[in-house]
Coordinates of C-alpha atoms in Angstrom, one line a residue:
M16 CA 0.0 0.0 0.0
K17 CA 1.1 3.6 -0.5
T18 CA 0.4 7.0 1.0
V19 CA -0.9 9.3 -1.7
K20 CA 0.3 12.9 -1.6
L21 CA -2.2 14.9 -3.5
T22 CA -0.8 18.4 -4.1
I23 CA -0.9 18.9 -7.9
V24 CA -3.3 18.6 -10.8
R25 CA -2.1 16.0 -13.3
L26 CA -3.3 14.4 -16.6
I27 CA -3.2 10.7 -17.1
L28 CA -3.4 9.3 -20.7
L29 CA -5.1 5.9 -20.9
V30 CA -4.8 4.1 -24.2
C31 CA -7.3 1.6 -25.5
V32 CA -6.9 0.0 -28.9
G33 CA -10.2 -1.9 -29.1
A34 CA -9.1 -5.1 -27.4
P35 CA -11.4 -6.9 -24.9
I36 CA -11.0 -5.8 -21.3
N37 CA -11.4 -8.4 -18.6
F38 CA -13.7 -7.7 -15.7
I39 CA -14.7 -9.7 -12.7
S40 CA -18.0 -11.4 -12.1
C41 CA -20.8 -10.9 -14.7
A42 CA -18.9 -8.0 -16.4
D43 CA -16.7 -10.4 -18.2
D44 CA -16.1 -9.9 -21.9
L45 CA -17.1 -6.2 -21.9
V46 CA -15.5 -4.5 -24.8
L47 CA -15.3 -0.7 -25.1
E48 CA -16.0 1.1 -28.3
N49 CA -12.8 1.2 -30.6
Q50 CA -10.8 4.3 -29.8
T51 CA -7.3 5.5 -29.9
S52 CA -7.2 7.3 -26.6
L53 CA -9.2 8.7 -23.8
V54 CA -8.0 11.4 -21.4
I55 CA -9.1 11.5 -17.7
R56 CA -8.2 14.7 -16.0
E57 CA -7.4 14.0 -12.3
D58 CA -7.5 16.8 -9.8
E59 CA -7.1 16.3 -6.1
D60 CA -10.7 15.4 -5.3
F61 CA -10.8 12.9 -8.2
L62 CA -7.6 11.2 -7.0
L63 CA -9.0 10.8 -3.5
K64 CA -12.2 9.3 -5.0
K65 CA -10.1 7.0 -7.1
E66 CA -8.1 5.7 -4.0
F67 CA -11.4 5.2 -2.1
S68 CA -12.9 3.4 -5.1
M69 CA -10.0 1.0 -5.5
A70 CA -10.1 0.1 -1.8
L71 CA -13.9 -0.3 -1.9
A72 CA -13.7 -2.6 -5.0
K73 CA -11.4 -4.9 -3.0
A74 CA -13.5 -4.8 0.1
L75 CA -16.6 -5.7 -1.8
A76 CA -14.8 -8.7 -3.4
R77 CA -13.5 -10.0 -0.1
H78 CA -16.4 -9.4 2.3
I79 CA -19.9 -10.5 1.4
E80 CA -21.1 -8.7 4.6
V81 CA -19.8 -5.4 3.2
R82 CA -21.9 -6.0 0.0
D83 CA -24.9 -6.9 2.1
F84 CA -24.4 -3.8 4.4
I85 CA -24.2 -1.4 1.5
K86 CA -27.2 -2.9 -0.2
N87 CA -29.3 -2.6 2.9
E88 CA -28.2 0.9 3.7
A89 CA -29.0 1.9 0.1
L90 CA -32.5 0.4 0.3
K91 CA -33.2 2.8 3.2
K92 CA -33.1 5.7 0.7
F93 CA -32.3 8.1 3.5
D94 CA -32.3 11.0 1.0
H95 CA -34.9 9.4 -1.4
D96 CA -32.2 7.9 -3.5
Y97 CA -30.1 4.8 -3.2
D98 CA -27.3 6.6 -1.5
V99 CA -25.0 5.6 1.4
L100 CA -23.3 8.5 3.1
Y101 CA -19.9 7.1 4.1
L102 CA -19.1 9.2 7.2
S103 CA -22.6 8.5 8.6
V104 CA -22.2 4.7 8.6
K105 CA -18.4 4.0 8.6
N106 CA -18.3 2.7 12.2
V107 CA -21.5 0.6 12.1
E108 CA -20.5 -2.9 13.4
L109 CA -21.5 -5.9 11.3
K110 CA -22.1 -9.3 12.8
S111 CA -18.4 -10.2 12.7
G112 CA -17.4 -7.0 14.3
L113 CA -16.1 -5.6 11.0
T114 CA -17.0 -2.1 10.0
L115 CA -16.9 -0.4 6.6
E116 CA -14.0 1.7 7.7
K117 CA -12.0 -1.4 8.9
A118 CA -12.7 -3.2 5.6
L119 CA -11.4 -0.3 3.6
L120 CA -8.3 0.1 5.8
E121 CA -7.2 -3.4 4.7
Y122 CA -6.5 -1.8 1.3
I123 CA -5.8 1.9 1.9
E124 CA -3.5 3.8 4.2
A125 CA -5.1 5.3 7.3
E126 CA -3.5 8.6 6.4
T127 CA -5.1 8.6 3.0
L128 CA -8.5 7.6 4.3
A129 CA -8.4 10.4 6.9
Q130 CA -7.5 12.8 4.1
I131 CA -10.6 11.6 2.2
E132 CA -12.8 12.0 5.2
E133 CA -11.6 15.6 5.8
K134 CA -11.5 16.7 2.1
L135 CA -14.7 14.9 1.0
P136 CA -17.1 14.8 4.0
T137 CA -20.2 14.1 1.8
L138 CA -18.6 11.2 0.0
T139 CA -21.4 8.8 -1.0
V140 CA -21.6 5.3 -2.4
F141 CA -24.5 5.2 -4.9
V142 CA -26.2 2.0 -6.1
P143 CA -27.6 2.8 -9.6
E144 CA -30.9 1.4 -11.1
L145 CA -29.7 0.2 -14.5
P146 CA -31.9 -0.5 -17.6
E147 CA -33.7 -3.8 -18.4
N148 CA -33.5 -4.9 -14.7
S149 CA -29.8 -5.6 -15.2
F150 CA -28.8 -4.3 -11.7
S151 CA -30.3 -2.2 -8.8
A152 CA -30.3 -2.1 -5.0
E153 CA -33.6 -4.0 -5.1
S154 CA -32.3 -6.9 -7.3
W155 CA -28.7 -7.1 -6.1
N156 CA -27.8 -10.7 -5.2
V157 CA -24.9 -10.1 -2.8
T158 CA -23.9 -13.7 -2.8
S159 CA -23.1 -13.9 -6.5
E160 CA -22.8 -10.3 -7.7
V161 CA -19.6 -8.4 -6.9
P162 CA -19.9 -4.9 -8.4
L163 CA -17.2 -2.9 -10.0
V164 CA -16.7 0.6 -8.6
G165 CA -16.9 3.7 -10.8
V166 CA -15.8 7.3 -10.4
R167 CA -17.2 9.8 -12.8
D168 CA -14.8 12.2 -14.5
K169 CA -16.3 15.6 -13.9
C170 CA -14.5 17.0 -17.0
K171 CA -15.6 14.5 -19.6
N172 CA -18.6 12.6 -18.2
D173 CA -16.7 9.3 -18.7
V174 CA -16.6 6.8 -15.8
L175 CA -13.3 5.3 -14.6
M176 CA -14.0 1.8 -13.3
F177 CA -12.1 -0.6 -11.0
D178 CA -12.2 -4.2 -10.2
S179 CA -10.7 -6.0 -7.1
N180 CA -7.4 -6.3 -8.9
E181 CA -7.1 -2.6 -9.5
N182 CA -7.7 -3.1 -13.2
E183 CA -8.9 0.2 -14.7
T184 CA -11.0 0.8 -17.7
I185 CA -13.2 3.7 -19.0
L186 CA -16.9 3.5 -19.7
K187 CA -17.6 6.2 -22.2
G188 CA -20.2 8.9 -21.4
D189 CA -22.7 7.7 -24.0
M190 CA -22.7 4.1 -22.6
I191 CA -24.8 2.6 -19.8
P192 CA -23.6 -0.6 -18.1
M193 CA -25.7 -3.7 -17.8
F194 CA -23.7 -5.3 -15.0
P195 CA -23.2 -4.7 -11.3
V196 CA -21.5 -1.4 -10.5
L197 CA -21.4 1.1 -7.7
V198 CA -20.6 4.8 -8.0
V199 CA -18.5 6.9 -5.7
K200 CA -19.5 10.5 -5.7
E201 CA -20.2 13.5 -3.5
S202 CA -23.7 14.1 -2.4
E203 CA -25.9 16.7 -4.0
R204 CA -28.6 16.4 -1.3
V205 CA -26.6 16.6 1.9
V206 CA -24.4 19.5 3.1
V207 CA -22.0 20.0 6.0
T208 CA -23.2 22.4 8.7
N209 CA -21.5 24.2 11.6
K210 CA -24.7 24.4 13.6
R211 CA -26.1 21.8 16.0
S212 CA -29.8 21.6 15.8
S213 CA -32.8 19.2 15.4
S214 CA -32.4 19.5 11.7
N215 CA -29.0 17.7 11.8
I216 CA -28.9 14.3 10.1
Q217 CA -28.4 11.6 12.8
T218 CA -25.3 9.6 12.0
R219 CA -24.3 6.2 13.5
S220 CA -20.5 6.9 13.4
N221 CA -18.1 8.6 15.7
T222 CA -17.6 11.5 13.4
S223 CA -17.6 15.1 14.6
T224 CA -18.9 16.3 11.2
K225 CA -22.5 17.5 11.2
F226 CA -24.8 17.2 8.2
E227 CA -28.2 18.5 7.2
F228 CA -30.3 18.1 4.1
L229 CA -30.0 20.7 1.3
D230 CA -33.8 20.9 1.5
D231 CA -36.4 19.0 3.5
I232 CA -37.7 17.6 0.2
F233 CA -34.7 15.2 0.4
N234 CA -35.4 14.1 4.0
N235 CA -36.6 10.5 4.1
M236 CA -35.5 9.8 7.7
G237 CA -37.8 8.8 10.6
T238 CA -40.5 10.7 12.3
R239 CA -39.5 14.1 11.2
A240 CA -39.9 13.1 7.5
M241 CA -43.2 11.5 8.3
H242 CA -44.4 14.8 10.0
E243 CA -43.4 16.8 7.0
L244 CA -45.1 14.3 4.7
S245 CA -48.4 14.8 6.5
V246 CA -48.0 18.6 6.4
A247 CA -47.3 18.6 2.7
K248 CA -50.2 16.2 2.2
A249 CA -52.5 18.5 4.0
E250 CA -51.3 21.5 2.0
A251 CA -51.6 20.0 -1.4
G252 CA -54.3 17.5 -0.9
I253 CA -52.2 14.7 -2.3
D254 CA -50.7 11.4 -1.2
K255 CA -47.2 12.6 -0.3
P256 CA -45.1 15.7 -0.6
H257 CA -44.2 16.7 -4.2
E258 CA -46.4 13.8 -5.4
K259 CA -45.4 12.9 -9.0
M260 CA -48.1 12.2 -11.5
G261 CA -47.0 10.5 -14.7
T262 CA -48.9 12.0 -17.7
D263 CA -47.5 9.9 -20.5
Q264 CA -50.8 8.1 -21.0
I265 CA -53.6 10.7 -20.6
E266 CA -57.0 11.3 -22.0
S267 CA -59.8 13.9 -21.5
V268 CA -62.0 13.1 -18.5
N269 CA -65.2 14.3 -17.0
T270 CA -64.7 17.5 -14.9
S271 CA -66.9 16.2 -12.1
V272 CA -64.0 14.1 -10.9
V273 CA -61.7 17.1 -10.3
P274 CA -60.5 17.1 -6.7
E275 CA -61.5 19.9 -4.2
N276 CA -58.1 21.6 -4.3
L277 CA -58.4 22.3 -8.1
K278 CA -62.1 23.0 -8.5
K279 CA -61.9 26.8 -8.0
L280 CA -59.5 27.0 -11.0
L281 CA -62.4 25.8 -13.2
D282 CA -64.8 28.3 -11.6
A283 CA -62.3 31.1 -12.3
Y284 CA -62.1 30.1 -15.9
D285 CA -65.9 30.2 -16.1
A286 CA -66.1 33.6 -14.4
Y287 CA -63.9 35.3 -17.1
N288 CA -64.5 33.1 -20.1
G289 CA -64.9 35.5 -23.0
I290 CA -64.7 38.5 -20.6
R291 CA -61.6 40.5 -19.8
G292 CA -60.3 39.8 -16.2
W293 CA -57.9 38.0 -14.1
Q294 CA -58.5 34.4 -13.0
R295 CA -56.3 34.9 -9.9
D296 CA -58.7 37.8 -8.9
Y297 CA -61.4 35.2 -8.6
I298 CA -59.2 32.6 -6.9
Y299 CA -57.5 34.8 -4.3
Y300 CA -60.2 37.6 -3.8
N301 CA -63.4 36.0 -5.1
L302 CA -63.7 38.9 -7.5
S303 CA -65.9 38.6 -10.6
P304 CA -67.5 41.0 -13.1
T305 CA -70.5 41.2 -10.7
N306 CA -68.5 41.2 -7.4
T307 CA -65.6 43.7 -7.5
V308 CA -64.7 43.9 -3.8
G309 CA -63.3 41.2 -1.7
P310 CA -60.7 40.2 1.0
F311 CA -57.7 38.0 0.4
D312 CA -58.4 34.2 0.6
D313 CA -55.4 32.6 2.3
N314 CA -56.6 29.1 1.6
F315 CA -54.6 29.2 -1.7
K316 CA -51.0 29.0 -2.5
E317 CA -49.0 29.2 -5.8
H318 CA -47.6 25.7 -6.8
I319 CA -45.4 24.4 -9.5
V320 CA -47.8 21.8 -11.0
G321 CA -45.6 20.6 -13.8
F322 CA -42.2 20.8 -15.4
E323 CA -40.7 19.6 -18.7
M324 CA -37.6 20.2 -20.7
V325 CA -38.1 21.7 -24.2
G326 CA -36.1 21.4 -27.4
D327 CA -33.7 18.7 -28.3
G328 CA -33.9 15.8 -25.8
N329 CA -30.2 14.8 -26.4
M330 CA -29.0 18.3 -25.6
N331 CA -31.3 18.5 -22.5
V332 CA -29.9 15.3 -21.0
A333 CA -26.4 16.6 -21.7
K334 CA -27.2 20.0 -20.1
I335 CA -28.4 18.7 -16.8
S336 CA -26.3 15.5 -16.6
D337 CA -22.8 16.8 -17.6
Q338 CA -20.1 17.5 -15.1
S339 CA -17.8 19.2 -17.6
G340 CA -19.7 22.4 -18.0
D341 CA -19.9 21.7 -21.8
P342 CA -23.4 20.3 -22.6
S343 CA -22.5 20.1 -26.3
I344 CA -20.0 17.3 -26.1
L345 CA -21.3 14.6 -28.4
S346 CA -19.8 11.4 -29.7
T347 CA -17.7 12.0 -32.8
T348 CA -18.0 8.4 -34.0
Q349 CA -21.8 8.2 -33.6
P350 CA -23.4 11.7 -34.5
G351 CA -26.5 12.4 -32.5
R352 CA -25.5 10.4 -29.4
S353 CA -25.5 12.2 -26.1
R354 CA -22.1 12.2 -24.5
V355 CA -23.7 12.0 -21.0
T356 CA -23.7 9.8 -18.0
Y357 CA -26.9 10.4 -16.2
W358 CA -27.0 6.8 -14.7
T359 CA -24.4 7.7 -12.1
D360 CA -26.6 10.3 -10.3
G361 CA -30.0 8.6 -9.7
E362 CA -32.7 11.3 -9.5
F363 CA -32.1 14.8 -10.8
E364 CA -32.3 17.6 -8.2
F365 CA -33.7 20.9 -9.2
K366 CA -33.4 24.2 -7.3
V367 CA -36.2 26.7 -7.6
K368 CA -35.5 30.4 -6.9
V369 CA -38.6 32.7 -6.7
Y370 CA -38.0 36.4 -6.6
L371 CA -40.8 38.2 -4.8
G372 CA -40.9 42.0 -5.0
N373 CA -42.6 43.7 -2.0
K374 CA -43.3 47.3 -1.2
S375 CA -40.1 47.7 0.8
A376 CA -37.0 48.5 -1.1
F377 CA -35.6 45.0 -0.7
G378 CA -37.3 41.9 -2.1
N379 CA -37.2 38.2 -1.1
E380 CA -35.5 35.2 -2.7
L381 CA -37.5 32.1 -1.9
T382 CA -35.7 28.8 -2.5
T383 CA -37.0 25.3 -2.6
H384 CA -36.2 22.1 -4.5
F385 CA -37.9 19.2 -6.4
R386 CA -36.5 15.9 -7.6
L387 CA -37.3 13.8 -10.6
K388 CA -36.2 10.4 -11.9
P389 CA -34.6 10.5 -15.4
S390 CA -37.5 8.3 -16.6
E391 CA -40.0 11.0 -15.5
L392 CA -38.3 13.7 -17.6
F393 CA -37.1 11.7 -20.6
D394 CA -38.0 8.7 -22.8
V395 CA -34.6 7.3 -23.5
R396 CA -34.0 4.8 -26.3
F397 CA -31.0 2.4 -26.2
S398 CA -29.2 0.1 -28.5
T399 CA -26.6 -2.6 -27.8
G400 CA -23.3 -2.2 -29.5
Q401 CA -21.9 -5.1 -31.4
T402 CA -18.5 -5.0 -29.6
D403 CA -19.9 -4.3 -26.1
P404 CA -23.0 -6.5 -25.3
K405 CA -22.7 -5.7 -21.6
A406 CA -23.5 -2.0 -22.2
L407 CA -26.1 0.1 -23.8
Y408 CA -25.8 3.2 -26.0
I409 CA -28.1 6.1 -25.7
T410 CA -29.5 6.6 -29.3
H411 CA -32.4 8.9 -28.8
V412 CA -34.1 11.0 -26.1
N413 CA -37.6 12.5 -26.1
N414 CA -38.8 15.0 -23.4
K415 CA -41.6 14.1 -21.1
K416 CA -43.8 16.3 -18.9
A417 CA -43.6 15.6 -15.1
S418 CA -46.7 16.7 -13.1
F419 CA -46.5 17.2 -9.3
F420 CA -47.4 19.7 -6.6
L421 CA -44.6 21.9 -5.1
P422 CA -45.9 24.7 -2.9
L423 CA -44.3 28.2 -3.3
F424 CA -46.1 31.2 -1.8
Q425 CA -49.4 33.0 -1.3
W426 CA -49.8 35.8 -3.9
D427 CA -51.4 38.7 -2.0
L428 CA -51.1 41.7 -4.3
D429 CA -51.4 44.0 -1.3
N430 CA -47.9 42.7 -0.2
Y431 CA -46.2 41.5 -3.4
S432 CA -45.7 42.8 -6.9
A433 CA -47.9 41.8 -9.8
N434 CA -45.1 39.9 -11.5
I435 CA -42.5 37.5 -10.2
K436 CA -39.4 35.9 -11.5
I437 CA -38.6 32.2 -11.2
A438 CA -35.2 30.7 -11.9
I439 CA -34.4 26.9 -12.1
E440 CA -31.1 25.2 -11.6
E441 CA -30.1 21.5 -11.8
V442 CA -28.1 20.9 -8.6
D443 CA -24.6 19.6 -8.8
A444 CA -22.9 21.4 -5.9
S445 CA -23.5 23.3 -2.7
E446 CA -21.0 26.2 -2.7
T447 CA -23.1 29.3 -2.8
I448 CA -22.3 33.0 -3.1
K449 CA -24.8 35.9 -2.8
Q450 CA -24.9 39.1 -4.7
T451 CA -27.4 42.0 -5.1
S452 CA -29.6 42.5 -8.1
S453 CA -32.3 45.1 -8.9
T454 CA -35.4 45.1 -11.1
T455 CA -38.4 47.3 -11.6
T456 CA -41.8 45.7 -10.9
E457 CA -45.4 46.8 -10.8
Y458 CA -47.6 47.0 -7.7
A459 CA -51.4 47.2 -7.4
T460 CA -52.7 50.1 -5.3
N461 CA -56.4 49.3 -5.3
F462 CA -56.5 48.1 -1.7
G463 CA -58.3 49.6 1.3
Y464 CA -59.8 48.7 4.6
S465 CA -63.5 47.7 4.6
A466 CA -65.3 48.4 7.8
E467 CA -68.2 46.2 6.7
I468 CA -66.0 43.2 6.1
G469 CA -63.4 44.1 8.8
K470 CA -60.5 43.4 6.6
T471 CA -58.3 44.9 3.9
V472 CA -59.9 44.3 0.6
K473 CA -59.1 44.5 -3.1
M474 CA -61.3 47.1 -4.7
G475 CA -61.9 46.6 -8.4
L476 CA -60.8 44.1 -11.0
E477 CA -57.3 44.0 -12.2
F478 CA -55.5 47.2 -11.2
G479 CA -58.8 48.9 -10.7
S480 CA -59.3 52.6 -11.4
T481 CA -56.2 53.7 -9.5
T482 CA -52.8 54.1 -11.0
K483 CA -50.5 51.1 -10.6
E484 CA -47.1 51.8 -9.1
S485 CA -43.7 50.9 -10.5
R486 CA -40.8 50.5 -8.0
T487 CA -37.2 49.4 -8.2
T488 CA -36.6 46.5 -5.8
S489 CA -33.3 45.0 -4.9
Y490 CA -32.9 41.2 -4.3
E491 CA -30.1 39.2 -2.7
V492 CA -29.5 36.6 -5.4
S493 CA -27.8 33.3 -4.6
T494 CA -25.5 31.6 -7.1
T495 CA -24.2 28.1 -6.7
Y496 CA -20.9 27.2 -8.4
G497 CA -21.2 24.0 -10.4
N498 CA -25.0 24.0 -10.8
D499 CA -26.5 24.0 -14.3
E500 CA -28.5 27.2 -14.6
L501 CA -31.5 26.7 -16.8
G502 CA -32.7 30.3 -17.0
E503 CA -35.7 32.3 -15.8
V504 CA -39.4 32.8 -16.6
I505 CA -41.7 35.7 -15.5
I506 CA -45.1 35.0 -14.1
N507 CA -47.8 37.8 -14.1
F508 CA -50.7 37.8 -11.7
G509 CA -53.0 38.6 -14.6
D510 CA -51.9 35.6 -16.7
K511 CA -54.5 32.9 -17.3
V512 CA -54.1 30.0 -14.9
I513 CA -55.9 27.5 -17.2
T514 CA -56.7 28.0 -20.9
S515 CA -59.8 25.7 -21.1
R516 CA -62.0 23.6 -19.0
E517 CA -60.5 20.4 -20.3
V518 CA -59.3 18.0 -17.7
F519 CA -56.9 15.2 -18.4
G520 CA -56.6 11.9 -16.6
Q521 CA -54.5 8.8 -16.9
T522 CA -55.8 6.1 -19.2
P523 CA -57.9 3.7 -17.2
G524 CA -56.1 0.6 -16.1
R525 CA -52.6 2.2 -16.1
R526 CA -52.6 2.7 -12.4
T527 CA -54.8 2.0 -9.4
R528 CA -55.3 5.7 -8.5
D529 CA -56.6 8.5 -10.6
V530 CA -54.1 11.1 -11.9
L531 CA -55.6 14.4 -13.0
T532 CA -54.1 17.5 -14.6
L533 CA -55.8 20.6 -15.9
D534 CA -55.1 22.6 -19.1
Y535 CA -52.5 24.8 -17.4
N536 CA -51.0 27.9 -19.1
Q537 CA -48.1 26.7 -21.2
G538 CA -46.5 30.2 -21.7
Y539 CA -43.8 30.0 -19.0
S540 CA -41.0 28.7 -21.1
N541 CA -37.5 29.5 -22.2
G542 CA -34.9 27.7 -24.2
W543 CA -34.5 24.9 -21.7
Y544 CA -37.7 24.2 -19.9
R545 CA -41.4 24.9 -19.4
L546 CA -43.0 25.5 -16.0
Y547 CA -46.7 25.0 -15.1
I548 CA -47.8 27.3 -12.3
A549 CA -51.2 27.5 -10.5
P550 CA -52.8 28.5 -7.2
V551 CA -53.8 25.3 -5.4
K552 CA -56.2 25.1 -2.5
I553 CA -54.6 24.1 0.8
I554 CA -56.5 21.2 2.3
N555 CA -56.4 21.1 6.1

């Protein structure tokens, strides 16, 4: 064994000439696509992951109980994905008294492992769910299946893979394995924190490092997660927080089956069908052409109710999957193939930033997150290469719409501007900086106190007979290094929420429960994505 001194950035040239590469277990006879050379750029973090991966590959091959332990920890899905946070479980004793840390120390210097723990505290072992039921945490037969261990090159999207004999090979970015493999990476869902609070992730190791979830949407641990689940269920009137509703098989259905939390959207459409007016006036203030004064109804909250990528599916997968910062990298030998490696990350994580202008000089940046499986965003087509039957190539990608409920804010025009900005990022990192940005927004002024109602009321439809105000508002804007920024859209209070009374439901027989979606406004789109936004009733 050797102690690795990691002080410089270096390049390693790995040469392949199309010859078969021998793997252990059921990865035997895998052959990579013919090529003259591949370059893996190794920085300090990558070298540390490489050392960890080589030790893990050996520990997996020697100890069946290590394989069993990682499988069972992955199945817990503590962050809603098949992730095992190394520092949180490294000292858990197995039946023999062995721990994951002790198993690794058989093949790696203690100094190097300590350096890994200090430098990469969120290091995670991920068990991928591979196509055609070839491998997953659910199907892993720990008795007979000894996985390889892969590390993703953040510069090229290729995956460097190791077996128990330290044999190295590269799986190209447009290939997906069909054999057992684990991935060593840094978590996108967990961050290190300096504070000690009830929000800390409870670890089972003797580490002094404290963790918390990037967002509660990733919390799948214990009673706290169950409490938040019930709160979100009450707010959105759905089965679980951020409930996903596949809409790939939909048809028009009778509007009488629309749930309570969406019925007022249809009523708002009826109130202004063929008449000038704002549907949100009806939803939030019960205003109609015949009723022009009303207080704010706080039983409604704006929600993201759908999300989809737009444009070329190959480029979209490349954009939100790449680690290199260059989403246009495509295979030169097979034009049209995406040079991407989405299988190494599990679900996609998206950050939502909502910029709310208020009547003070300083606005609010509201942040939240949602998560989606690749299969919920993309219909991916594969083919098997003639020289590599143990791997699949991505040949074509179609975009899909994902429907879900993600609560945002209550849009009271007496407090907030009449237009808001929403920005979306795909999450790859957690290092955030803040800077100040300014914008000019419009505010309604047709509000006043009603002695009869005993509340502040909106007086008049739209902006009423008063003059609307324009104010310059400053925001503290957060930027996260390494995230894939997908751009912004502007939502106006006066925009239509739905564009018809049509209601879509899943084709009968597809699932046991009904899945419904309305004809939401499709206008919130940019070059990368389309958002669907609507006020949804909060069900207590």
